[in-house]
Amino acid sequence: MPALEHQFRSGLLLLGISVASIAVACGDDGEADSLRGIVRTPAPDVSGFSLPDVTADGADFTFEAADGELLLVYFGYTSCPDVCPTTMADVQRAIGGLDAADAERVSLAMATIDPARDSAEVLTGYVQTFVPDAHALVTTDDERLRAAADAFGASYGVEINDDGEPEVFHTGFLYAVDDTGRLVLTWPFGVPAADYQHDIGLLLDQA
């Protein structure tokens, strides 16, 4: 699907441009340099964007962690056959591997890119299967959703194929946002749960 593929490739290109001055930390001395995700410099400020939180009666959910805490953000969909459930399961393991005090300082928000199928009930049930107090973000306003996704560097597209079935493409990144609304770390799909846990622990120590 040319249009959809173009949107997807454009999103990857935009991310590549935005991280041209990336610090991908591995092997250098110092705690900050031992992060295993992608550090974008300067860190994007996503605090000016919000989406309806259907786990809170549709109240606006601003992309900003609570004071001294960390917010994990994911743009995906519940019918995803592999990338989304794998990522959510790894997040579940990573949070579960933290000590109880640190685990309480980590929140998860999943925004659906397929609101036609992901109702409030469907997305809530899905994401809270992995993290019980996770936030489910749903909007049918594509302009608003795209603005939020673009702020993170996420790309997605939904089209109907010749058989009348929806086809969805999306970047599979997981994002970490601090209590100032800065996007402090990006993990690509395929990062092991142990690396999530490692980085989350370091970020909490810096909070």
CSV table of C-alpha atoms in Angstrom, one decimal:
chain,number,residue,atom,x,y,z
A,1,MET,CA,0.0,0.0,0.0
A,2,PRO,CA,2.0,3.0,-1.3
A,3,ALA,CA,0.4,5.7,0.9
A,4,LEU,CA,0.7,3.7,4.0
A,5,GLU,CA,4.2,2.6,3.3
A,6,HIS,CA,5.2,6.2,2.6
A,7,GLN,CA,3.7,7.3,6.0
A,8,PHE,CA,5.6,4.6,7.8
A,9,ARG,CA,8.9,5.3,6.0
A,10,SER,CA,8.5,9.0,6.6
A,11,GLY,CA,8.1,8.4,10.3
A,12,LEU,CA,11.3,6.4,10.4
A,13,LEU,CA,13.1,9.1,8.4
A,14,LEU,CA,11.8,11.8,10.8
A,15,LEU,CA,13.1,9.8,13.8
A,16,GLY,CA,16.4,9.3,12.1
A,17,ILE,CA,16.7,13.1,11.5
A,18,SER,CA,15.7,13.9,15.0
A,19,VAL,CA,18.3,11.5,16.5
A,20,ALA,CA,21.1,12.7,14.3
A,21,SER,CA,22.8,14.0,17.4
A,22,ILE,CA,21.9,10.9,19.5
A,23,ALA,CA,23.8,9.5,22.3
A,24,VAL,CA,23.3,5.8,22.3
A,25,ALA,CA,25.0,4.8,25.5
A,26,CYS,CA,26.9,1.7,25.7
A,27,GLY,CA,30.3,1.1,27.2
A,28,ASP,CA,31.2,4.6,28.3
A,29,ASP,CA,32.0,5.4,31.9
A,30,GLY,CA,29.3,7.0,34.0
A,31,GLU,CA,25.8,6.1,35.0
A,32,ALA,CA,24.1,8.1,32.3
A,33,ASP,CA,26.2,6.6,29.6
A,34,SER,CA,25.2,3.1,30.6
A,35,LEU,CA,21.6,3.5,29.3
A,36,ARG,CA,20.8,0.9,26.7
A,37,GLY,CA,18.0,2.9,25.0
A,38,ILE,CA,18.3,5.8,22.6
A,39,VAL,CA,18.9,9.3,24.1
A,40,ARG,CA,17.7,12.1,21.8
A,41,THR,CA,19.5,15.4,22.1
A,42,PRO,CA,17.9,17.7,22.8
A,43,ALA,CA,15.2,15.7,24.6
A,44,PRO,CA,11.8,16.4,23.0
A,45,ASP,CA,9.3,18.1,25.2
A,46,VAL,CA,6.0,16.2,24.9
A,47,SER,CA,4.2,17.8,27.9
A,48,GLY,CA,2.2,20.1,25.6
A,49,PHE,CA,0.3,17.1,24.2
A,50,SER,CA,-2.5,15.0,25.6
A,51,LEU,CA,-5.0,12.3,24.7
A,52,PRO,CA,-8.3,11.2,26.3
A,53,ASP,CA,-7.7,8.6,29.1
A,54,VAL,CA,-10.6,6.2,28.9
A,55,THR,CA,-9.5,4.7,32.3
A,56,ALA,CA,-10.3,8.1,33.8
A,57,ASP,CA,-13.7,8.8,32.1
A,58,GLY,CA,-12.0,10.4,29.1
A,59,ALA,CA,-10.1,13.1,31.0
A,60,ASP,CA,-7.2,14.6,29.2
A,61,PHE,CA,-4.0,12.6,29.9
A,62,THR,CA,-0.9,14.8,29.6
A,63,PHE,CA,2.4,13.2,28.7
A,64,GLU,CA,4.2,14.0,31.9
A,65,ALA,CA,5.2,11.7,34.7
A,66,ALA,CA,4.2,12.4,38.3
A,67,ASP,CA,6.9,14.1,40.4
A,68,GLY,CA,9.9,11.9,40.9
A,69,GLU,CA,8.3,9.2,38.7
A,70,LEU,CA,8.6,7.8,35.2
A,71,LEU,CA,6.0,7.4,32.5
A,72,LEU,CA,6.3,4.8,29.8
A,73,VAL,CA,4.3,5.5,26.6
A,74,TYR,CA,3.5,3.2,23.7
A,75,PHE,CA,1.5,3.8,20.4
A,76,GLY,CA,0.0,0.5,19.2
A,77,TYR,CA,-3.2,-1.5,18.8
A,78,THR,CA,-4.7,-4.6,20.4
A,79,SER,CA,-5.1,-6.6,17.1
A,80,CYS,CA,-1.3,-6.4,16.6
A,81,PRO,CA,-0.1,-10.0,16.2
A,82,ASP,CA,3.4,-9.7,17.5
A,83,VAL,CA,5.1,-6.4,18.2
A,84,CYS,CA,2.6,-4.9,20.6
A,85,PRO,CA,2.0,-8.0,22.8
A,86,THR,CA,5.8,-8.7,22.9
A,87,THR,CA,6.5,-5.2,24.0
A,88,MET,CA,3.8,-5.1,26.6
A,89,ALA,CA,4.9,-8.5,28.0
A,90,ASP,CA,8.5,-7.2,28.2
A,91,VAL,CA,7.3,-4.1,30.0
A,92,GLN,CA,5.4,-6.2,32.4
A,93,ARG,CA,8.5,-8.3,33.2
A,94,ALA,CA,10.7,-5.2,33.5
A,95,ILE,CA,8.4,-3.5,36.0
A,96,GLY,CA,7.8,-6.7,37.8
A,97,GLY,CA,11.6,-7.1,38.2
A,98,LEU,CA,11.9,-3.8,40.1
A,99,ASP,CA,11.7,-3.6,43.8
A,100,ALA,CA,8.2,-2.7,45.0
A,101,ALA,CA,9.1,1.0,45.8
A,102,ASP,CA,10.5,1.6,42.3
A,103,ALA,CA,7.7,-0.3,40.6
A,104,GLU,CA,5.2,2.1,42.1
A,105,ARG,CA,7.0,5.0,40.5
A,106,VAL,CA,6.5,3.7,37.0
A,107,SER,CA,3.3,4.3,35.0
A,108,LEU,CA,2.4,3.0,31.5
A,109,ALA,CA,0.1,4.6,28.9
A,110,MET,CA,-0.9,3.0,25.7
A,111,ALA,CA,-2.4,5.0,22.9
A,112,THR,CA,-4.3,3.1,20.3
A,113,ILE,CA,-3.6,3.8,16.6
A,114,ASP,CA,-6.6,1.8,15.6
A,115,PRO,CA,-9.6,3.4,17.4
A,116,ALA,CA,-12.1,2.0,15.0
A,117,ARG,CA,-11.5,-1.4,16.6
A,118,ASP,CA,-10.0,-0.5,19.9
A,119,SER,CA,-12.9,0.8,22.0
A,120,ALA,CA,-12.4,2.1,25.5
A,121,GLU,CA,-13.3,-1.3,26.9
A,122,VAL,CA,-11.1,-3.3,24.5
A,123,LEU,CA,-8.0,-1.2,25.0
A,124,THR,CA,-8.4,-1.0,28.8
A,125,GLY,CA,-8.8,-4.7,29.1
A,126,TYR,CA,-5.8,-5.3,26.9
A,127,VAL,CA,-3.2,-2.9,28.4
A,128,GLN,CA,-4.3,-3.6,32.0
A,129,THR,CA,-3.8,-7.3,31.4
A,130,PHE,CA,-0.1,-6.5,31.3
A,131,VAL,CA,0.0,-3.6,33.8
A,132,PRO,CA,-3.1,-3.4,36.0
A,133,ASP,CA,-3.1,0.4,36.6
A,134,ALA,CA,-2.1,1.3,33.0
A,135,HIS,CA,-3.7,4.2,31.2
A,136,ALA,CA,-5.7,3.5,28.0
A,137,LEU,CA,-5.7,6.4,25.6
A,138,VAL,CA,-8.3,6.5,22.9
A,139,THR,CA,-9.3,9.2,20.4
A,140,THR,CA,-11.1,9.2,17.0
A,141,ASP,CA,-9.6,12.6,16.3
A,142,ASP,CA,-6.8,11.5,14.0
A,143,GLU,CA,-5.3,15.1,13.8
A,144,ARG,CA,-4.9,15.0,17.6
A,145,LEU,CA,-3.5,11.5,17.6
A,146,ARG,CA,-1.0,12.3,14.9
A,147,ALA,CA,0.1,15.5,16.7
A,148,ALA,CA,0.9,13.4,19.8
A,149,ALA,CA,2.5,10.6,17.9
A,150,ASP,CA,4.7,13.1,15.9
A,151,ALA,CA,5.9,14.7,19.1
A,152,PHE,CA,7.3,11.3,20.1
A,153,GLY,CA,8.6,10.4,16.7
A,154,ALA,CA,6.0,7.6,16.2
A,155,SER,CA,4.5,6.8,12.9
A,156,TYR,CA,1.4,4.8,12.0
A,157,GLY,CA,-1.1,4.1,9.3
A,158,VAL,CA,-4.4,2.2,8.9
A,159,GLU,CA,-5.8,1.3,5.5
A,160,ILE,CA,-8.4,-1.2,4.3
A,161,ASN,CA,-7.1,-3.9,2.0
A,162,ASP,CA,-8.8,-5.4,-1.1
A,163,ASP,CA,-10.5,-8.0,1.2
A,164,GLY,CA,-12.1,-5.3,3.3
A,165,GLU,CA,-9.8,-6.0,6.2
A,166,PRO,CA,-7.8,-3.2,8.0
A,167,GLU,CA,-4.0,-3.3,7.6
A,168,VAL,CA,-2.0,-1.4,10.3
A,169,PHE,CA,1.6,-0.3,10.2
A,170,HIS,CA,3.4,1.4,13.1
A,171,THR,CA,6.8,2.1,14.5
A,172,GLY,CA,7.3,-0.2,17.5
A,173,PHE,CA,9.1,2.2,19.9
A,174,LEU,CA,8.6,2.4,23.6
A,175,TYR,CA,9.2,5.8,25.2
A,176,ALA,CA,10.2,7.1,28.7
A,177,VAL,CA,9.0,10.5,29.8
A,178,ASP,CA,10.1,12.2,33.0
A,179,ASP,CA,8.3,14.5,35.4
A,180,THR,CA,9.1,17.6,33.3
A,181,GLY,CA,7.5,16.1,30.2
A,182,ARG,CA,10.8,15.4,28.5
A,183,LEU,CA,11.2,12.3,26.4
A,184,VAL,CA,14.3,11.0,28.0
A,185,LEU,CA,14.7,7.6,26.4
A,186,THR,CA,13.5,5.7,23.3
A,187,TRP,CA,13.7,1.9,23.0
A,188,PRO,CA,13.3,0.2,19.6
A,189,PHE,CA,11.4,-3.0,19.3
A,190,GLY,CA,13.4,-6.0,20.3
A,191,VAL,CA,15.1,-4.6,23.3
A,192,PRO,CA,15.1,-7.4,26.0
A,193,ALA,CA,13.0,-6.9,29.2
A,194,ALA,CA,16.3,-6.9,31.2
A,195,ASP,CA,17.4,-3.8,29.3
A,196,TYR,CA,14.1,-2.1,30.0
A,197,GLN,CA,14.5,-2.9,33.6
A,198,HIS,CA,18.1,-1.7,33.7
A,199,ASP,CA,17.3,1.6,32.1
A,200,ILE,CA,14.2,2.3,34.1
A,201,GLY,CA,16.2,1.7,37.3
A,202,LEU,CA,18.8,4.2,36.2
A,203,LEU,CA,16.2,6.8,35.2
A,204,LEU,CA,14.4,6.5,38.5
A,205,ASP,CA,17.7,7.0,40.3
A,206,GLN,CA,18.2,10.2,38.3
A,207,ALA,CA,14.6,11.4,39.0
